[in-house]
PDB file of C-alpha atoms and ligand atoms in Angstrom:
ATOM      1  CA  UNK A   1     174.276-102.609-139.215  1.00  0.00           C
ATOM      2  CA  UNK A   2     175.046-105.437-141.512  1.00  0.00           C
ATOM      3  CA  UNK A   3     172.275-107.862-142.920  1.00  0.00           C
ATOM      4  CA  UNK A   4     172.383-110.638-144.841  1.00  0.00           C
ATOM      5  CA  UNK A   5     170.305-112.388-147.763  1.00  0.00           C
ATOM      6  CA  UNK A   6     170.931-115.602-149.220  1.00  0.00           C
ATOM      7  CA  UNK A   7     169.833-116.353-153.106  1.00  0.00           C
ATOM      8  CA  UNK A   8     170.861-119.516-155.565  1.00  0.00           C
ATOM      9  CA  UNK A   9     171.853-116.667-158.280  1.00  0.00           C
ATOM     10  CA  UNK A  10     170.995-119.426-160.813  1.00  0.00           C
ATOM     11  CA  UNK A  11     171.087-116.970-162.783  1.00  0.00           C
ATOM     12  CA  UNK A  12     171.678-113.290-160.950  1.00  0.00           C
ATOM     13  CA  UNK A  13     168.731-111.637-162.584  1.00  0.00           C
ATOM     14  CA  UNK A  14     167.186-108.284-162.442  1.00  0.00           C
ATOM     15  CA  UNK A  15     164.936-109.432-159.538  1.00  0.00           C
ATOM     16  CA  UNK A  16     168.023-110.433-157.534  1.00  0.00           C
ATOM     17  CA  UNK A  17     169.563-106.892-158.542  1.00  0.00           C
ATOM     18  CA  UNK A  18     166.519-104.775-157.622  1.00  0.00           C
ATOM     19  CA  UNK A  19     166.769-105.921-153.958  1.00  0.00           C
ATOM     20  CA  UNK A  20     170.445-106.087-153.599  1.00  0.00           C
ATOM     21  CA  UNK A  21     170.006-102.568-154.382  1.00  0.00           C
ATOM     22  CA  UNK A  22     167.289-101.923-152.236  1.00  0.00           C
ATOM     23  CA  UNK A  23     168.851-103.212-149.251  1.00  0.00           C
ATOM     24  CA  UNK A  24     172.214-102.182-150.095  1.00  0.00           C
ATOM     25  CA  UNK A  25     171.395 -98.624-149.456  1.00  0.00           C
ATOM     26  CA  UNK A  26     169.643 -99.350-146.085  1.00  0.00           C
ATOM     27  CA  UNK A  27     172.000-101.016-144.480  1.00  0.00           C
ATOM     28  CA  UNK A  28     176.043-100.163-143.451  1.00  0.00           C
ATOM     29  CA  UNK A  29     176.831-103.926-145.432  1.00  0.00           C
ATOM     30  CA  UNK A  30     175.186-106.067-147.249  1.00  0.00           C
ATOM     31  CA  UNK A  31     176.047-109.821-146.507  1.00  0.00           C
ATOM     32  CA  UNK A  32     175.136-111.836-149.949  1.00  0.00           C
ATOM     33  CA  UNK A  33     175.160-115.791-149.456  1.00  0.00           C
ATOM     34  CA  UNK A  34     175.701-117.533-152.437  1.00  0.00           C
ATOM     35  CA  UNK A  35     173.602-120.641-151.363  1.00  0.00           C
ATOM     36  CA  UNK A  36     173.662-124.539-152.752  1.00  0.00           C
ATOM     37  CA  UNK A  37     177.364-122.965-153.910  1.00  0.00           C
ATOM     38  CA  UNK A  38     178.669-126.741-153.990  1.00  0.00           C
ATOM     39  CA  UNK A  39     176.327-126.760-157.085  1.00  0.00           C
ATOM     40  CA  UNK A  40     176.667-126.666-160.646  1.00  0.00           C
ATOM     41  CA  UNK A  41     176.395-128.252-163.918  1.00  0.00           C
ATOM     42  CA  UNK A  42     172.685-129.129-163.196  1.00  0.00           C
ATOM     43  CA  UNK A  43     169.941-127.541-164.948  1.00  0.00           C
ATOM     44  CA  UNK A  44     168.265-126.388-161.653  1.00  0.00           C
ATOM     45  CA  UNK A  45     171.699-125.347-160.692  1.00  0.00           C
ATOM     46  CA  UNK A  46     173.741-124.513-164.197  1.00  0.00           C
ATOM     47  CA  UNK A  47     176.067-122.181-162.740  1.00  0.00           C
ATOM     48  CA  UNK A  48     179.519-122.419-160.088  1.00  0.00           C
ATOM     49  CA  UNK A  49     179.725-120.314-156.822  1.00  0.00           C
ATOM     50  CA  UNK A  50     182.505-118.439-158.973  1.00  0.00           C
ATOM     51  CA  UNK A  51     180.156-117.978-161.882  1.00  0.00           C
ATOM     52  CA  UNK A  52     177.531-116.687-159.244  1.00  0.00           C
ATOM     53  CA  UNK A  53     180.003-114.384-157.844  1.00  0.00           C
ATOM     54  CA  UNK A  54     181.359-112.922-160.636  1.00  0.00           C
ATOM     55  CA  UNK A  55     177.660-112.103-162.286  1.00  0.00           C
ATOM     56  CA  UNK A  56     176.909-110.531-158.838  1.00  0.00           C
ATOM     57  CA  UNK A  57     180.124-108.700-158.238  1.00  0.00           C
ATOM     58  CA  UNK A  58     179.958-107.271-161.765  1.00  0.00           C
ATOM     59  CA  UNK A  59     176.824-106.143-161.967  1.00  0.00           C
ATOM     60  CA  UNK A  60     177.138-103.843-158.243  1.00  0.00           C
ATOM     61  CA  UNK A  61     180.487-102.498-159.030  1.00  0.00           C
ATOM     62  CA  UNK A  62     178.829-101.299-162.358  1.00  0.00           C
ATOM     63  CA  UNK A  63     176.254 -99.588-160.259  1.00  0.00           C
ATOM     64  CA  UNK A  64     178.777 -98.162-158.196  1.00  0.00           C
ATOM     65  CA  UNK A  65     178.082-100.612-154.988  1.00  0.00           C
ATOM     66  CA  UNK A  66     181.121-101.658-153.130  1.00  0.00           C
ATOM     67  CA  UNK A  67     179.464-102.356-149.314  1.00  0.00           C
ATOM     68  CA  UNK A  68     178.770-105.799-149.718  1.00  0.00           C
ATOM     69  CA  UNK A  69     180.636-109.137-148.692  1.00  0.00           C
ATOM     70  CA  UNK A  70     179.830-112.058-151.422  1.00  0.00           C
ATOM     71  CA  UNK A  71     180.319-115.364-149.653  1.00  0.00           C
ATOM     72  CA  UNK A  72     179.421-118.901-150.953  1.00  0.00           C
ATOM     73  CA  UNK A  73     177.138-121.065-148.644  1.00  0.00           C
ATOM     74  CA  UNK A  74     176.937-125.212-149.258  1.00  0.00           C
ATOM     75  CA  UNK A  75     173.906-126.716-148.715  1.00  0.00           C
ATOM     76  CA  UNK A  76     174.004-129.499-145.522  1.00  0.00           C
ATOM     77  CA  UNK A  77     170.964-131.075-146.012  1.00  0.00           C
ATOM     78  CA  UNK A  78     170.083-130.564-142.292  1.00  0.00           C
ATOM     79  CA  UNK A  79     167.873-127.852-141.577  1.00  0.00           C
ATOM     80  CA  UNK A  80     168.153-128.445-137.589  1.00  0.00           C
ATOM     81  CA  UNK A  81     171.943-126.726-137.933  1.00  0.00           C
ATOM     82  CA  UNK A  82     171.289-124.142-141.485  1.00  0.00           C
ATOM     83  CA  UNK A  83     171.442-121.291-139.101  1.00  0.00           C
ATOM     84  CA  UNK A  84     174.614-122.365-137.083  1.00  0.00           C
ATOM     85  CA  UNK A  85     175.814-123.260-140.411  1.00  0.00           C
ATOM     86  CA  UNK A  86     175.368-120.182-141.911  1.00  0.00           C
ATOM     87  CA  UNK A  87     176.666-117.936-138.813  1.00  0.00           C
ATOM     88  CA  UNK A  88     180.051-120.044-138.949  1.00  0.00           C
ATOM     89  CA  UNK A  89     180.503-118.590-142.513  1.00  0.00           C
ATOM     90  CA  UNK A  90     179.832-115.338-143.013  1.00  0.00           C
ATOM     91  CA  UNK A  91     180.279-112.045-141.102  1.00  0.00           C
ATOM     92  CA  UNK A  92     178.182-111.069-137.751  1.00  0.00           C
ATOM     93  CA  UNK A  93     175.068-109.941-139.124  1.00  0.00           C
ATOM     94  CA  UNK A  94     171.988-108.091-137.247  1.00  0.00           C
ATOM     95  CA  UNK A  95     168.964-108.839-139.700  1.00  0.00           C
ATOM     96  CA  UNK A  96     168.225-111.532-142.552  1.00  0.00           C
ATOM     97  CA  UNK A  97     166.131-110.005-145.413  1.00  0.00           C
ATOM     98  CA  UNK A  98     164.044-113.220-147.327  1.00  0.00           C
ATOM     99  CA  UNK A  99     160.955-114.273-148.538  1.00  0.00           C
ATOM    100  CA  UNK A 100     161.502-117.808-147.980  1.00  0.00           C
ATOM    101  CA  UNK A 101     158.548-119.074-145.353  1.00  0.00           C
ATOM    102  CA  UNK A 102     161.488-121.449-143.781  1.00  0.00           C
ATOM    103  CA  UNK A 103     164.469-119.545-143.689  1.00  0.00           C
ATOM    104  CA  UNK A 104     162.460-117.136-141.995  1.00  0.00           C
ATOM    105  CA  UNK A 105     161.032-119.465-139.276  1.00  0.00           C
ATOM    106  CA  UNK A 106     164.762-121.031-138.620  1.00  0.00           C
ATOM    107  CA  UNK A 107     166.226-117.704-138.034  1.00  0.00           C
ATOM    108  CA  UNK A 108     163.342-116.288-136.252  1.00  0.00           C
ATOM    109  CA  UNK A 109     163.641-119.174-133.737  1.00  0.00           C
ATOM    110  CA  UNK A 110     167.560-118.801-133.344  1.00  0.00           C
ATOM    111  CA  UNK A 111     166.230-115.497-132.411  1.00  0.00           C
ATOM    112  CA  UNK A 112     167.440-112.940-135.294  1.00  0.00           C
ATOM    113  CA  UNK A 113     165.674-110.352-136.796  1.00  0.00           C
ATOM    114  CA  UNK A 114     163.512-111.356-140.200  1.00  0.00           C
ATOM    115  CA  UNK A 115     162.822-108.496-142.808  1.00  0.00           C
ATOM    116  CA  UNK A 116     160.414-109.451-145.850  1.00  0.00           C
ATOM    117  CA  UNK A 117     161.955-107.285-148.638  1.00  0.00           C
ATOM    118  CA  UNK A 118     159.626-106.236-151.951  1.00  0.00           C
ATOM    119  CA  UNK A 119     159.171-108.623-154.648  1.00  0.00           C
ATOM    120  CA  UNK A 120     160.139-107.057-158.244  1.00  0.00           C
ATOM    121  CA  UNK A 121     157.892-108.714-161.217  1.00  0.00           C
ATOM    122  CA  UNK A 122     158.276-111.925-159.669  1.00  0.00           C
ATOM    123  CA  UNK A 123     156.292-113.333-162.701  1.00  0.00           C
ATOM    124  CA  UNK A 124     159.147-112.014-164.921  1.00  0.00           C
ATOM    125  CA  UNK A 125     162.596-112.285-162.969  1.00  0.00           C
ATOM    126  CA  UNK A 126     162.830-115.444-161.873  1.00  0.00           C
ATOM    127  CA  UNK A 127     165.315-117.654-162.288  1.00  0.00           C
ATOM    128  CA  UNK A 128     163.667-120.599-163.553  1.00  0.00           C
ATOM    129  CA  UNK A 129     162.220-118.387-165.718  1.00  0.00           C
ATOM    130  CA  UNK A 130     165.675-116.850-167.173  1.00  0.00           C
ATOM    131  CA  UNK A 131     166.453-120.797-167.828  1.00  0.00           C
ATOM    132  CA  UNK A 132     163.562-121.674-169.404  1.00  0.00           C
ATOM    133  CA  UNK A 133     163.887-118.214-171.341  1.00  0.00           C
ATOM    134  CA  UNK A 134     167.890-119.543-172.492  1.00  0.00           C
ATOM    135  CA  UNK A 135     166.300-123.146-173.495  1.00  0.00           C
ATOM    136  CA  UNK A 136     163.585-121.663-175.627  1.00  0.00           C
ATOM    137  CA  UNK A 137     166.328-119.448-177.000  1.00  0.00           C
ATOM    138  CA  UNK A 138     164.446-115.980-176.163  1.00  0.00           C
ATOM    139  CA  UNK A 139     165.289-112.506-174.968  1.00  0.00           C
ATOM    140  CA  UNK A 140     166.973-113.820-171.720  1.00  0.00           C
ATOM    141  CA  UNK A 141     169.419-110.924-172.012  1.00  0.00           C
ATOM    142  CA  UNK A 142     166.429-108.480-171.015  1.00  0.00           C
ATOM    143  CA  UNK A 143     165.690-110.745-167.764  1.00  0.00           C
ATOM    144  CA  UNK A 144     169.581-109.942-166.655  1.00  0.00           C
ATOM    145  CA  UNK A 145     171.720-106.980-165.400  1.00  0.00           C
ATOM    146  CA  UNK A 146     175.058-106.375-167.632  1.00  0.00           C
ATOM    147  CA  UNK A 147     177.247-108.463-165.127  1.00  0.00           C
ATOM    148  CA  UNK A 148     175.610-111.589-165.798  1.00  0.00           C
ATOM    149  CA  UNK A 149     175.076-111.111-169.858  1.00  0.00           C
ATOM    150  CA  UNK A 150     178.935-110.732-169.424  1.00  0.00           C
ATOM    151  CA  UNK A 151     179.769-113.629-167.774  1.00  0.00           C
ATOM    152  CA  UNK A 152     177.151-115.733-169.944  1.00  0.00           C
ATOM    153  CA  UNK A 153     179.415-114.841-172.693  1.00  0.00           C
ATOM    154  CA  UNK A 154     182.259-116.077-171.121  1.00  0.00           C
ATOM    155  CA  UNK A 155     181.356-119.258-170.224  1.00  0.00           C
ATOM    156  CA  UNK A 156     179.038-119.536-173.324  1.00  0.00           C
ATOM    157  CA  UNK A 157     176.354-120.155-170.550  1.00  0.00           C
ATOM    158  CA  UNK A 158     173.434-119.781-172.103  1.00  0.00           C
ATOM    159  CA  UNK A 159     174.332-122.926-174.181  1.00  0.00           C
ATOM    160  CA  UNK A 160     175.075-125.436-170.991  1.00  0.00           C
ATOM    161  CA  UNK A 161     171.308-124.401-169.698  1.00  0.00           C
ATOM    162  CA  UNK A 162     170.172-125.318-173.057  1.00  0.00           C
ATOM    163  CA  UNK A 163     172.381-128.884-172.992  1.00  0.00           C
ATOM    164  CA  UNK A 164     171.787-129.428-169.332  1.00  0.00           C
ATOM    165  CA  UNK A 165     168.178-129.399-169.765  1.00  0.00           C
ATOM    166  CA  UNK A 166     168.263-132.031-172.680  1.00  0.00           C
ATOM    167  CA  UNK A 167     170.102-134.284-170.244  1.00  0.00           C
ATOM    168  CA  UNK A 168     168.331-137.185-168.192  1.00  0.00           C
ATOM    169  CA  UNK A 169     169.377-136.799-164.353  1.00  0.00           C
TER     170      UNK A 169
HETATM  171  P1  ATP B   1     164.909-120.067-158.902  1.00  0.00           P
HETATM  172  O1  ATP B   1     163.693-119.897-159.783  1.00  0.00           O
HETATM  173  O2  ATP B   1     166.067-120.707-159.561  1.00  0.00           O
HETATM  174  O3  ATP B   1     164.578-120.676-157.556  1.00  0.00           O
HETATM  175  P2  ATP B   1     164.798-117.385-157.766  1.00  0.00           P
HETATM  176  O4  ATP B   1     164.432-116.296-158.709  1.00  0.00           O
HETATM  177  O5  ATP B   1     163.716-117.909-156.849  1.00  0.00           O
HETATM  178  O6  ATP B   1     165.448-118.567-158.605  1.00  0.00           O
HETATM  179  P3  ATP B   1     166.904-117.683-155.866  1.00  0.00           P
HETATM  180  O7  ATP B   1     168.267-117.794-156.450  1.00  0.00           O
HETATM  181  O8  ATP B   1     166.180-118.920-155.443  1.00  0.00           O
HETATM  182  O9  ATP B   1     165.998-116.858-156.907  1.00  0.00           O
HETATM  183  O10 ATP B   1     167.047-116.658-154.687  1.00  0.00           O
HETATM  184  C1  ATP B   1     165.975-116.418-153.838  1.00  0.00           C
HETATM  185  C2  ATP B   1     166.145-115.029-153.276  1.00  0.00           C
HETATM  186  O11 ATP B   1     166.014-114.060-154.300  1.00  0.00           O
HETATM  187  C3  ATP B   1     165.037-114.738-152.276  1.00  0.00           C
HETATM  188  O12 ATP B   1     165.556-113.960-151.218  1.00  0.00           O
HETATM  189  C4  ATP B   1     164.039-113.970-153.081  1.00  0.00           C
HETATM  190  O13 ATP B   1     163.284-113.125-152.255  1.00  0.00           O
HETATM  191  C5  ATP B   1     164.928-113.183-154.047  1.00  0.00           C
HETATM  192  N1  ATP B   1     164.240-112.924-155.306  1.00  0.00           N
HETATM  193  C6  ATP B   1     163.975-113.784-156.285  1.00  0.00           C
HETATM  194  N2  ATP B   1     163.266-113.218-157.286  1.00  0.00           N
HETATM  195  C7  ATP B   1     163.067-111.935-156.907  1.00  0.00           C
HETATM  196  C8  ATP B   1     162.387-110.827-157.484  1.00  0.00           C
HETATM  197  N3  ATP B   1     161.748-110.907-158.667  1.00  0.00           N
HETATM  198  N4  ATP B   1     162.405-109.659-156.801  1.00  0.00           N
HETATM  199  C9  ATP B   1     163.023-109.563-155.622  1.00  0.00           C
HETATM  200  N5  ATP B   1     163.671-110.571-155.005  1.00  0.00           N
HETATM  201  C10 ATP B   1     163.705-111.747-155.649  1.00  0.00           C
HETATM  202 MG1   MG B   2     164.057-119.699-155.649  1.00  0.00          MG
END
């Protein structure tokens, strides 16, 4: 079977990696949505879809996980049509694993199968709490698998969280 989960990855933290793990060994594919990918450059949303999918892609092929599709997912503002939206982008899937109290009600009512998945630390690996962590300049790198501390230091991204947040929007 193949499910899906959608996260912002703003940044991929160890939260995010704990599950993808999780599910990753339950199910024949994992299905990973890069959601609001049309984003970046904002301090809610610092990072691009390619960013995001690098930090992701890194991090499971460094833990030896290869059965996963990555696939970016705009936001449309229209919650009415997320679900059709979200079908016409990514592979046929038989389960979406989230936490979200909405996304579980849309696709519950378009009639596909909802799993809850566990909750690591929550009050540690977050990712507004990974960006607050880069603005106050602390030990972000501990909130963050290897894939992500590499791409930080590509982009120097730890720095644009730090100058996006000192920016009125
Ligand atoms: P932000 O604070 O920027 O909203 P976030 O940590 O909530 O970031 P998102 O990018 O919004 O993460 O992705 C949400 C998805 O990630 C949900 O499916 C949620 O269940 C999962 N997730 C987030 N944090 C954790 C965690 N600590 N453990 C397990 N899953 C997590
Ligand atoms: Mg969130």
């Amino acid at each position: 079977m193949r499910g899906l989960i959608i996260g912002r990855f703003q940044p991929f933290h160890k939260g995010h990696f704990e599950v993808l793990k999780e599910i990753a060994g339950q199910v024949d594919k994992l299905i990973i949505g890069i959601g609001s990918a049309d984003e970046s450059y904002t301090f809610e949303d610092p990072f691009t879809a390619g960013e995001r999918h690098l930090m992701v892609s890194e991090s499971l092929n460094q833990a030896g996980i290869d059965n996963y599709y990555l696939i970016p997912i705009v936001d449309i503002h229209r919650y009415s049509v997320w679900v059709a939206h979200v079908k016409s982008l990514v592979p046929p899937f038989d389960a979406i694993y989230t936490n979200n109290d909405l996304t579980a009600r849309l696709f519950r009512e378009a009639g596909i199968e909802v799993r809850r998945p566990a909750l690591y630390d929550r009050e540690k690996y977050s990712g507004k709490k990974v960006r607050q962590t880069m603005v106050e300049e602390g030990d972000w790198q501990s909130l963050v698998p290897e894939g992500t501390i590499m791409v930080m230091e590509e982009i120097d991204g730890s720095n644009r969280v730090k100058e996006l947040a000192g920016d009125v929007q």
